[in-house]
Coordinates of C-alpha atoms in Angstrom, one line a residue:
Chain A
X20 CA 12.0 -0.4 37.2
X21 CA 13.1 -4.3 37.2
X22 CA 9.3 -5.0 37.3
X23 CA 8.5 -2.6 34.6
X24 CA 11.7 -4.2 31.9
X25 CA 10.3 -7.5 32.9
X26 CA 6.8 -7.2 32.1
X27 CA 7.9 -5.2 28.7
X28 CA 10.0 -8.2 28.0
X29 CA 8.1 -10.6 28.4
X30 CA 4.7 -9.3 26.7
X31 CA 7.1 -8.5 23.5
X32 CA 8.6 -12.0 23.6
X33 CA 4.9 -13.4 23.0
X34 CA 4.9 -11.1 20.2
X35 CA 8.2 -12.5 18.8
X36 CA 7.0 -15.8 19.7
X37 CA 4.0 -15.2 17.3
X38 CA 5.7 -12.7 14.4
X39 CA 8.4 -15.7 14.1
X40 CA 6.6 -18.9 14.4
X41 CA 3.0 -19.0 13.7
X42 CA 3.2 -19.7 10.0
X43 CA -0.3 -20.1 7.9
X44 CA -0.8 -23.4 6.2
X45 CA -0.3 -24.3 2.5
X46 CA -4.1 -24.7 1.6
X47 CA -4.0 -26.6 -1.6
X48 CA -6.7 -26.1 -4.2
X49 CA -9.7 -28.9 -4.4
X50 CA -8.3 -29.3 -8.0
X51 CA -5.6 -27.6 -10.4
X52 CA -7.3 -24.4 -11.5
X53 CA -5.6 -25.4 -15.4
X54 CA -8.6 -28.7 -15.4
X55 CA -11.2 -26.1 -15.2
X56 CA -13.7 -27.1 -17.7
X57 CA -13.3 -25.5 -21.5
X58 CA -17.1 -26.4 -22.4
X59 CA -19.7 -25.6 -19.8
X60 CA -23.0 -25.9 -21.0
X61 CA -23.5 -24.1 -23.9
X62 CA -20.3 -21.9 -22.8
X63 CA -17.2 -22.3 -24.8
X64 CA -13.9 -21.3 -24.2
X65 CA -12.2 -19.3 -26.7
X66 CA -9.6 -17.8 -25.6
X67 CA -6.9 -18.7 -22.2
X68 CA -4.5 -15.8 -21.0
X69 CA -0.8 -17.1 -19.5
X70 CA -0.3 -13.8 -17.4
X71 CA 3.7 -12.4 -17.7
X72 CA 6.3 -12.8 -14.8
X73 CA 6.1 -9.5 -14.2
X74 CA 2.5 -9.6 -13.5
X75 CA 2.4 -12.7 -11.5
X76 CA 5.1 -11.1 -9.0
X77 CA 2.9 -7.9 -8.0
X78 CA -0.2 -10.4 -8.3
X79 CA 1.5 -13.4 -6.2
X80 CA -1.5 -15.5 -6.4
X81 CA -0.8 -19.5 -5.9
X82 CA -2.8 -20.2 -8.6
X83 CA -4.9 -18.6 -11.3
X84 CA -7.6 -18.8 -14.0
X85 CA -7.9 -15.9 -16.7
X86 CA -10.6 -16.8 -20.0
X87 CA -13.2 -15.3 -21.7
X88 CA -16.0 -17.8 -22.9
X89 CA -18.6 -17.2 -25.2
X90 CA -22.1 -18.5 -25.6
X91 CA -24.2 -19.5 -28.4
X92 CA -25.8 -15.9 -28.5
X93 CA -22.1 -14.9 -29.0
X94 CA -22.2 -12.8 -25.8
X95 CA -18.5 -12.4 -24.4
X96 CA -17.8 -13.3 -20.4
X97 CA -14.2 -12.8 -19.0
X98 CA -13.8 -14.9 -16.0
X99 CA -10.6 -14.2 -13.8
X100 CA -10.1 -16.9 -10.7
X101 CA -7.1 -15.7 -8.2
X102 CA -6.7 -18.5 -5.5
X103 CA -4.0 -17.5 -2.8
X104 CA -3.3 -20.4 -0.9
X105 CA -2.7 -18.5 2.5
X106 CA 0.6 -19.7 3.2
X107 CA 3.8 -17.5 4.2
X108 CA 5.0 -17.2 0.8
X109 CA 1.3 -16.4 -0.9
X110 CA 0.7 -12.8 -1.6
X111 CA -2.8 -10.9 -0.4
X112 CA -5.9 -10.4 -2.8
X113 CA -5.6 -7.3 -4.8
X114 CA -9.1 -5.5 -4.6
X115 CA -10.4 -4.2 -7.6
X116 CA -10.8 -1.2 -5.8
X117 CA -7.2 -0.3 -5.4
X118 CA -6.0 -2.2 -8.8
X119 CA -8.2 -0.9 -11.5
X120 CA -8.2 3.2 -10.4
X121 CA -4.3 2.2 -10.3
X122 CA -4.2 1.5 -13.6
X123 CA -6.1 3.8 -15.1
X124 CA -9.9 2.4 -14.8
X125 CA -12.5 5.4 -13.6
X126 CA -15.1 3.6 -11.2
X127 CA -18.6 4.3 -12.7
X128 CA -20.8 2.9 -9.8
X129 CA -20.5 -0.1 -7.5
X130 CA -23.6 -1.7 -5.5
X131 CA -24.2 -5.3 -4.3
X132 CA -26.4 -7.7 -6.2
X133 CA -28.0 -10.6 -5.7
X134 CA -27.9 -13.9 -7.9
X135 CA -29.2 -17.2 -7.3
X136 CA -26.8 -19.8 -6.9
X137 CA -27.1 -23.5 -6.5
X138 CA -28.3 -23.1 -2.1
X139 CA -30.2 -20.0 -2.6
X140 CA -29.1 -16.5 -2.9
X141 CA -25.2 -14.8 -2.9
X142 CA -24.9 -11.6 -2.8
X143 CA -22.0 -10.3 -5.3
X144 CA -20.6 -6.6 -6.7
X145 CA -21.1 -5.1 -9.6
X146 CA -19.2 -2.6 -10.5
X147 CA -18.8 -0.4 -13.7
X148 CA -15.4 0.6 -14.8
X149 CA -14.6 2.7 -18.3
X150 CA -11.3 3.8 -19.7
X151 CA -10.5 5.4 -23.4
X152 CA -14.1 5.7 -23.5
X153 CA -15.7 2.3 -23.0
X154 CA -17.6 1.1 -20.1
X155 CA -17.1 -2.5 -18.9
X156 CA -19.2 -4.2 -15.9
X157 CA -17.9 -6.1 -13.4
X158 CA -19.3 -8.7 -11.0
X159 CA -17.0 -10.2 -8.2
X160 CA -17.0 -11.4 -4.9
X161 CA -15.0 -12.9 -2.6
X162 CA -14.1 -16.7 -1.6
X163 CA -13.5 -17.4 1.8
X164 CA -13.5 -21.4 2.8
X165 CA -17.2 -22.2 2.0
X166 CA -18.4 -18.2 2.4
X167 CA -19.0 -15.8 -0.2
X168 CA -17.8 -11.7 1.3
X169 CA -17.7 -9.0 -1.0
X170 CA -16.4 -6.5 1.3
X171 CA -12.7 -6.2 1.8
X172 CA -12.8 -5.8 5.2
X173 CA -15.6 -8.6 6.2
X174 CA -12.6 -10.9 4.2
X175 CA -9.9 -9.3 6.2
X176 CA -11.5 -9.9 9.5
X177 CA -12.4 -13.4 8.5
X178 CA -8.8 -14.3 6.9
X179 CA -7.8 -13.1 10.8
X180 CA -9.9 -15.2 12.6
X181 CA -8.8 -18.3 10.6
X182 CA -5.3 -17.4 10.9
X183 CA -6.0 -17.7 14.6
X184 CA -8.5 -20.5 14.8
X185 CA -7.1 -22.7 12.0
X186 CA -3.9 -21.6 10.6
X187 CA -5.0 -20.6 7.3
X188 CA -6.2 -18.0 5.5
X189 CA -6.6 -19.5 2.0
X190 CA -9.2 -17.0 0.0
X191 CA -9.8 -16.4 -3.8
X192 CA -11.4 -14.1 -5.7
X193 CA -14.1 -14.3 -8.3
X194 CA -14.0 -11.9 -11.2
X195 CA -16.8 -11.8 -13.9
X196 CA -16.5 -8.9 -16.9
X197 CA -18.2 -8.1 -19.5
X198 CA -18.6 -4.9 -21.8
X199 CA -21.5 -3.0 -21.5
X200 CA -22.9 -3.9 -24.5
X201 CA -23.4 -7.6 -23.1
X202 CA -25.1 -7.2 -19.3
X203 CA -27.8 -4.4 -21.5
X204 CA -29.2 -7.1 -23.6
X205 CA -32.0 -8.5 -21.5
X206 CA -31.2 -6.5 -17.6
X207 CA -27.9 -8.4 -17.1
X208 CA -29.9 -11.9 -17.4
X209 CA -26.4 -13.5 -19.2
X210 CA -24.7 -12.6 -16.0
X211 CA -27.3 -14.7 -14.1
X212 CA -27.3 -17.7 -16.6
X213 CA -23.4 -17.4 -16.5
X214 CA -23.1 -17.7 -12.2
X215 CA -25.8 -20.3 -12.5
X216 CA -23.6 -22.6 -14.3
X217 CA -20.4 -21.9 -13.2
X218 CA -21.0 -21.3 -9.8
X219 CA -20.7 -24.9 -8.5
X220 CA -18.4 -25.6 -10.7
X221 CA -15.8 -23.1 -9.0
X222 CA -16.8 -24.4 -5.7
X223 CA -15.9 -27.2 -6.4
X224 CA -12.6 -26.0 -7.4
X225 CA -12.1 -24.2 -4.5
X226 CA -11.0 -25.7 -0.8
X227 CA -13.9 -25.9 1.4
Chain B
X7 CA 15.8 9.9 38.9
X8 CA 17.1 11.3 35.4
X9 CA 17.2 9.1 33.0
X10 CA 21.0 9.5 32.5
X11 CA 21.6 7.5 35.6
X12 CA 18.4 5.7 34.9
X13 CA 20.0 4.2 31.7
X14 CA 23.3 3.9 33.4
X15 CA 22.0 1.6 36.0
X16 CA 20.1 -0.7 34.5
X17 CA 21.9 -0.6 31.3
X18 CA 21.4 -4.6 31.2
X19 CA 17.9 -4.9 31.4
X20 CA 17.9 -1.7 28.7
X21 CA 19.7 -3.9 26.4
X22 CA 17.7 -7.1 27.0
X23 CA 14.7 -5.1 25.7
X24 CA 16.2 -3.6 22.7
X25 CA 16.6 -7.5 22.1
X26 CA 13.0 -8.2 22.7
X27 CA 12.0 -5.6 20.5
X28 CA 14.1 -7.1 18.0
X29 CA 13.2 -10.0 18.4
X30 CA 9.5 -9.3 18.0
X31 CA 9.2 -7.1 15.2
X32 CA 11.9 -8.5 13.1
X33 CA 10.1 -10.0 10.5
X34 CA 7.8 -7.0 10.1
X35 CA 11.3 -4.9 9.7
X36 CA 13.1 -7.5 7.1
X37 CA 10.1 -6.9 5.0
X38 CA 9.9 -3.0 5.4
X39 CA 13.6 -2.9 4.4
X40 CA 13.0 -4.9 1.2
X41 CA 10.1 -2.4 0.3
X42 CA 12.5 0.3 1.0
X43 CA 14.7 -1.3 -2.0
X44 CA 12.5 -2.6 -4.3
X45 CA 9.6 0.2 -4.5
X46 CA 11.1 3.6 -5.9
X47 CA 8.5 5.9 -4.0
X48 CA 10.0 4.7 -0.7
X49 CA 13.6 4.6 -1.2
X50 CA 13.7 7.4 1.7
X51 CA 12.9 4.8 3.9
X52 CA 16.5 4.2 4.8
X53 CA 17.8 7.7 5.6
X54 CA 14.7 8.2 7.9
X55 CA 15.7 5.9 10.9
X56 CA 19.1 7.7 10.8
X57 CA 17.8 10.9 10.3
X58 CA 15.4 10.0 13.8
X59 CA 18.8 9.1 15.5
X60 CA 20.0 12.7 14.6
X61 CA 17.4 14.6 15.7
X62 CA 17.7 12.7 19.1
X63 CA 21.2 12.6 19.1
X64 CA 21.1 16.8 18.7
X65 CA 19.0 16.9 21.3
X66 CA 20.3 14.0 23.4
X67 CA 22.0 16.7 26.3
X68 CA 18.1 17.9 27.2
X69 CA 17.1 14.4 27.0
X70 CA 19.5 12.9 29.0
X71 CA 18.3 15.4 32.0
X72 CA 14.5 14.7 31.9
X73 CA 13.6 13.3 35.2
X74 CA 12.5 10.2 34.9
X75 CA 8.9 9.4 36.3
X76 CA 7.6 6.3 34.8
X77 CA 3.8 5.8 33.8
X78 CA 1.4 3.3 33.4
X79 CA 0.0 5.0 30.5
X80 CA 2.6 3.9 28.7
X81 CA 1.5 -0.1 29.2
X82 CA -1.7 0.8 27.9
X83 CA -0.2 2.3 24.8
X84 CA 2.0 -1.0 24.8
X85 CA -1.3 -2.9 25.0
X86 CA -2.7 -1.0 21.9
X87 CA 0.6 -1.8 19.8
X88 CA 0.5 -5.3 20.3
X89 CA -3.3 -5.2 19.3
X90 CA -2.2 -3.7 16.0
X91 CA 0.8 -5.8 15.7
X92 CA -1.3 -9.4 16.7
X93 CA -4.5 -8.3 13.8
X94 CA -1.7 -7.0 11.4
X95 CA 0.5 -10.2 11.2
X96 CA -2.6 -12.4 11.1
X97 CA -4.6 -10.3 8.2
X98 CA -0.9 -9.4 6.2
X99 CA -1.9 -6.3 6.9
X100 CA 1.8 -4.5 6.5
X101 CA 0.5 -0.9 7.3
X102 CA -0.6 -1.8 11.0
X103 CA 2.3 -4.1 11.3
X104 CA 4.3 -1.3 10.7
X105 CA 2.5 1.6 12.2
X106 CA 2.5 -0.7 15.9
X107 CA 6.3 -0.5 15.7
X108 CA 6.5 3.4 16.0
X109 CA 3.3 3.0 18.9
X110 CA 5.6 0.2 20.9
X111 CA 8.5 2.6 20.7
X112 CA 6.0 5.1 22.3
X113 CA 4.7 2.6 24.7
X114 CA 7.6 1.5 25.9
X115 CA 9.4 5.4 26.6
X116 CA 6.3 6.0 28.6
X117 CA 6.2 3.1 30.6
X118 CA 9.7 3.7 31.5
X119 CA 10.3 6.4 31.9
X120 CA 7.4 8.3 31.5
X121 CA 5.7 11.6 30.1
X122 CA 8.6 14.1 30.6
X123 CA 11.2 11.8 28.7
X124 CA 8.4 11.0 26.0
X125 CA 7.9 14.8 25.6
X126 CA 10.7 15.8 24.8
X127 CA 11.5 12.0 22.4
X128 CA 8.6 12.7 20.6
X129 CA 9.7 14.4 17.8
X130 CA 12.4 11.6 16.2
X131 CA 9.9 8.7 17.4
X132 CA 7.2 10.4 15.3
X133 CA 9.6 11.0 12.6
X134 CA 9.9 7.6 12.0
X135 CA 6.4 7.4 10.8
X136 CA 7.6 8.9 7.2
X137 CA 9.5 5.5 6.7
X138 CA 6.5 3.8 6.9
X139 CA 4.4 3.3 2.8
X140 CA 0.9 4.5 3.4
X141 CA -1.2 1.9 1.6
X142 CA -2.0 2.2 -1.7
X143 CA -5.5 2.6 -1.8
X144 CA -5.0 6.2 0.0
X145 CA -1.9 7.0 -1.3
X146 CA -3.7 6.2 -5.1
X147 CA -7.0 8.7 -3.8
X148 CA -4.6 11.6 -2.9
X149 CA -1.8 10.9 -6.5
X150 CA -4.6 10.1 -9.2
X151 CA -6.0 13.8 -9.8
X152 CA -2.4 15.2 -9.1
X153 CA -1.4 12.4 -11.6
X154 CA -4.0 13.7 -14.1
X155 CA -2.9 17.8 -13.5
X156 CA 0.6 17.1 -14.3
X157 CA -0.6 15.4 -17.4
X158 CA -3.2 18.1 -18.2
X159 CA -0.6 20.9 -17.1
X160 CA 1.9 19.5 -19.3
X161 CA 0.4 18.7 -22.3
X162 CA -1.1 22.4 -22.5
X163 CA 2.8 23.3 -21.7
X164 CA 3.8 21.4 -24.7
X165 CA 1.3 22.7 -27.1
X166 CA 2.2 26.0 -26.5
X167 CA 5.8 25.3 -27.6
X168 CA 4.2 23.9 -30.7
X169 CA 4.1 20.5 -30.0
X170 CA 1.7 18.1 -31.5
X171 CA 0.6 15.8 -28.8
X172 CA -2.9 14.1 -27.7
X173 CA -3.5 13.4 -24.0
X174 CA -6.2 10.3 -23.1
X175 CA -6.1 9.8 -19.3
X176 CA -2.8 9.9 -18.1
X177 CA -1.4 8.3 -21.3
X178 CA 0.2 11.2 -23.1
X179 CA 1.0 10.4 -27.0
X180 CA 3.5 12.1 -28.9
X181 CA 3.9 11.5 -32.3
X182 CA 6.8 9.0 -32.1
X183 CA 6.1 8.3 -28.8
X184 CA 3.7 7.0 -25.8
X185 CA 4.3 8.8 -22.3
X186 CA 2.6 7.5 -19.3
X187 CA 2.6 9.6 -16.6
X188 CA 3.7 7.4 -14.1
X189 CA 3.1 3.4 -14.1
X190 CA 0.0 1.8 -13.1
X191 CA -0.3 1.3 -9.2
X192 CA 2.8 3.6 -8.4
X193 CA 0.9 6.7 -8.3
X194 CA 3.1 10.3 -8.6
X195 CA 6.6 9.5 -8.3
X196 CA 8.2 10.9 -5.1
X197 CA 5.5 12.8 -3.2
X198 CA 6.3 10.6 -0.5
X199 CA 10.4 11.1 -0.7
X200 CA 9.5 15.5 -0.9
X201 CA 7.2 15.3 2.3
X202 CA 10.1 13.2 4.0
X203 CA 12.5 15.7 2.6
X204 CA 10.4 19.1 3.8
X205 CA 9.2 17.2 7.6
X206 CA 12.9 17.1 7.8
X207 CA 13.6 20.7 6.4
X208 CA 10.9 21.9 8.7
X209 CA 12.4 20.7 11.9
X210 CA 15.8 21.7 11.0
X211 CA 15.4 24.9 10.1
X212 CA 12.2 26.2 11.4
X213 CA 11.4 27.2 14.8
X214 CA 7.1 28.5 14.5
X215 CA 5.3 25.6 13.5
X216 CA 2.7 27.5 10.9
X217 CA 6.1 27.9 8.7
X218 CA 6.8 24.3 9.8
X219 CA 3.5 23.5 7.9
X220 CA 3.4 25.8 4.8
X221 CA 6.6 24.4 4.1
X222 CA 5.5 20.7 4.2
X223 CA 2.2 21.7 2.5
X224 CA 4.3 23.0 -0.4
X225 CA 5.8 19.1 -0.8
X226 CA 2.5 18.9 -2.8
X227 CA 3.1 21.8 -5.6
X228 CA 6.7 20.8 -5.7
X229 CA 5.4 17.2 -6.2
X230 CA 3.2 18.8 -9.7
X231 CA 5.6 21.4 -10.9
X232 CA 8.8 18.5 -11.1
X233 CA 6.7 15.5 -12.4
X234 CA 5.4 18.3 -14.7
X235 CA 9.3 19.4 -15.9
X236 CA 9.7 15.5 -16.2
X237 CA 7.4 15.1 -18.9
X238 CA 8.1 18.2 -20.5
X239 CA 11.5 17.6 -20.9
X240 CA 11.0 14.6 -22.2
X241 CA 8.5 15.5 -24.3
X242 CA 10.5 18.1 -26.0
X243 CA 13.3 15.3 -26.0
X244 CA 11.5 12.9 -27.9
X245 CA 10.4 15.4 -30.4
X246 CA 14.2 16.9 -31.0
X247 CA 16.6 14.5 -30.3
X248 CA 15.1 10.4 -30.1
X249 CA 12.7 8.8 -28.2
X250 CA 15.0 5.9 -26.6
X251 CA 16.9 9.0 -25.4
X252 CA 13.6 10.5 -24.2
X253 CA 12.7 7.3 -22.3
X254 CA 15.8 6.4 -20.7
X255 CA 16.1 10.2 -19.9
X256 CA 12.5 10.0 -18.8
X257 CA 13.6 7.1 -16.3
X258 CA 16.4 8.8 -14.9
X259 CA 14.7 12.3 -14.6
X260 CA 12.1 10.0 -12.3
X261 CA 14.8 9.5 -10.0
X262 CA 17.9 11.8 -9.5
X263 CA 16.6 15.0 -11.6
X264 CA 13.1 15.1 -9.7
X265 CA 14.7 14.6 -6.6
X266 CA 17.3 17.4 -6.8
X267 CA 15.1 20.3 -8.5
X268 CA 12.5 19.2 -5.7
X269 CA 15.7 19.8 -3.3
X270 CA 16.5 22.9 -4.3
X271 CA 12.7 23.9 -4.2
X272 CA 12.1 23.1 -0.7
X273 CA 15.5 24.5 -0.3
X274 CA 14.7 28.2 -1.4
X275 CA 11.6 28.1 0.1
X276 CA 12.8 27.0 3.7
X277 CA 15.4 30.0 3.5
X278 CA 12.4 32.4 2.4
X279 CA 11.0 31.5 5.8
X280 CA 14.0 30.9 7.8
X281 CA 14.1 35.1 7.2
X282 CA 10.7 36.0 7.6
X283 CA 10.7 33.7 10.9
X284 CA 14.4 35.9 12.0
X285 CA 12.6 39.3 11.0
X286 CA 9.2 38.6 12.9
X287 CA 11.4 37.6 15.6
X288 CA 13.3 41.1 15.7

């Protein structure tokens, strides 16, 4: 029985060892997400959302990004930007798959794309969502040190492995929408012109 | 050995484990406790541990005289909770974090002292599953079309009192006032709090367990028909008397009113098969 408490001891004092002192780092951001460009070729911003206290406590990212630009067509992109730096007091990503039912969103249909970025292709969602009757389209991914996931449990396994390799688990996550009307005209090419430019530019945003 | 004089003897060593338990999953408890005060649907959360500690403690005369035969299962179930604990902590994954605590408990009775002991613990250690929130994106799955029937249910309730209201969603609109049935993300208030409360009913009062499970099935219906008298309530409320009385009402009914009609509900209905248990029985 003395054997059997000590091994039980000692196997859960590792676990307190690791549960009350392995502590994620405080990955900053490349840049502030607020110097994010207003003008991106041909893209103008028009307008900039300040989200309430009450959002950023459930959404408890470190930093954020919420605009809609527009182009010279006039078509209408919203992008969101939700960097959580990793660290003990940084909250997890909110899936759009849990937060947009939640609030009231019906999921239309969901499949990976692919889009050309800068170093070839990245594969991305897109998802449609309606409510009171309109349909918008989504496109998002996930932001992983230099690795693009759009699964939430490919990001969950890599946030682990980091946690254990590197102490951090820093990830964002990309949101592009759009109303229906806008990814129709011309097969969702304004969505491609749209990644294409702004693509490197959040990279370069972003912690590699 | 029974595990009486088992405890009795090396009451130090118990103790020092207790510690290490403690020790190990106290940060994954601080956190569960806030949860339990800051998130309405969980408030139950802090009658449950003491509630386990009953059941044991009513019990604690059989336990007490289980011969103890220690079993090496039990490291292996040990082994599994620290898995779950090591991937939980390192993804934030609060549910796993949570859900090893209740397996270590397991682990550690079986390793001890083995089947017979765990046997007969089982019941309060698998209690304290209930305090634990399931995560949202299954709790949302199961509460979003129960959401949607209470509001269908009572809006057609309402109208047939004569009531003008329009239902889009789950956003019920009364002339003077906007209803929603339940907030974003919180999903149908106090399903959780009525299982907790019929589990319990169940193993107090019930002896088969096919009545055991009809009664915790009926958490469900219970769930509908009081978010339903909720809304109609204040509905009618809103309509009659004023609307900041119909949404503070509203607020309260959430709480306190739900919780007791759902208590007397469960209440009748465990009696109902309290009797036909006693009368099979006969």
């Amino acid at each position: 029985m003395q054997r059997r408490l000590l091994i039980a001891c000692a196997l859960l004092l590792m676990l307190g060892g690791l549960t009350n002192f392995h502590e994620n780092l405080n990955v900053p951001l490349a840049r502030p997400l607020k110097e994010f460009p207003q003008q991106v070729n041909g893209w103008r911003q028009v307008q900039d959302v300040t989200f309430s206290e009450g959002i950023l406590g459930v959404l408890r990212a470190t930093d954020y990004l919420f605009r809609d630009y527009v182009d010279a067509g006039g078509r209408r992109m919203n992008l969101y930007i939700g960097f959580h730096d990793g660290g003990p007091k940084s909250g997890p990503i909110h899936s759009p798959r849990n937060c947009l039912p939640g609030s009231g969103w019906q999921l239309e249909s969901q499949r990976p794309v692919t889009v050309s970025g800068p170093d070839g292709e990245v594969e991305v969602v897109r998802a449609e969502y309606s409510k009171d009757g309109e349909t918008t389209v989504f496109y998002y991914w996930f932001s992983v040190r230099d690795r693009v996931v759009t699964d939430e449990y490919s990001l969950k396994l890599m946030e682990l492995f980091s946690s254990l390799t590197m102490r951090r688990k820093d990830s964002s996550f990309i949101r592009v929408a759009m109303d229906q009307s806008v990814e129709m005209d011309g097969d969702g090419a304004a969505f491609k012109l749209f990644f294409r430019e702004f693509y490197p530019l959040i990279r370069e945003f972003l912690p590699s | 050995m029974l595990l009486e004089e088992s405890l009795r003897k090396y009451r130090m060593g118990m103790a020092l484990l207790a510690i290490c338990v403690g020790a190990a999953y106290w940060p994954v408890g601080e956190r569960l406790v806030t949860q339990w005060y800051i998130d309405p649907n969980y408030s139950h959360g802090f009658f449950v541990p003491l509630i386990a500690c009953w059941f044991l403690y009513r019990d604690w005369e059989g336990v007490k005289a289980c011969p103890v035969e220690p079993s090496l299962s039990g490291l292996a179930v040990m082994l599994a909770a620290t898995v779950m604990l090591v991937m939980g902590f390192l993804s934030t994954e609060y549910f796993t974090m949570r859900f090893s605590f209740v397996v270590m408990l397991a682990g550690v009775v079986l390793y001890l002292f083995g089947r017979n002991v765990f046997g007969r613990m089982r019941m309060p250690i698998l209690y304290l599953l209930l305090m634990i929130p399931i995560p949202y994106i299954v709790y949302d799955a199961a509460a979003f079309p129960l959401k949607l029937l209470v509001a269908n249910a009572s809006v057609s309730a309402l109208k047939l009192v004569g009531m003008t209201v329009v239902r889009e969603g789950n956003i019920i609109m009364f002339p003077n006032l906007v209803l929603e049935v339940a907030d974003a993300c919180s999903g149908l208030r106090s399903l959780m709090t009525l299982v907790t409360l019929s589990v319990t009913g169940a193993f107090l009062v019930l002896r088969r367990p096919l009545m055991r499970i009809v009664l915790v099935a009926a958490a469900v219906p219970f769930a509908v028909i009081t978010n339903m008298a909720r809304v109609i309530v204040t509905g009618i409320l809103a309509e009659k008397v004023s609307p900041e009385l119909a949404e503070g009402v509203f607020h309260e009914m959430a709480g306190l009113g739900v919780f007791i009609m759902a208590l007397v509900l469960t209440g009748m209905l465990a009696f109902i098969l309290r009797r036909l248990e006693v009368r099979d029985a006969a």
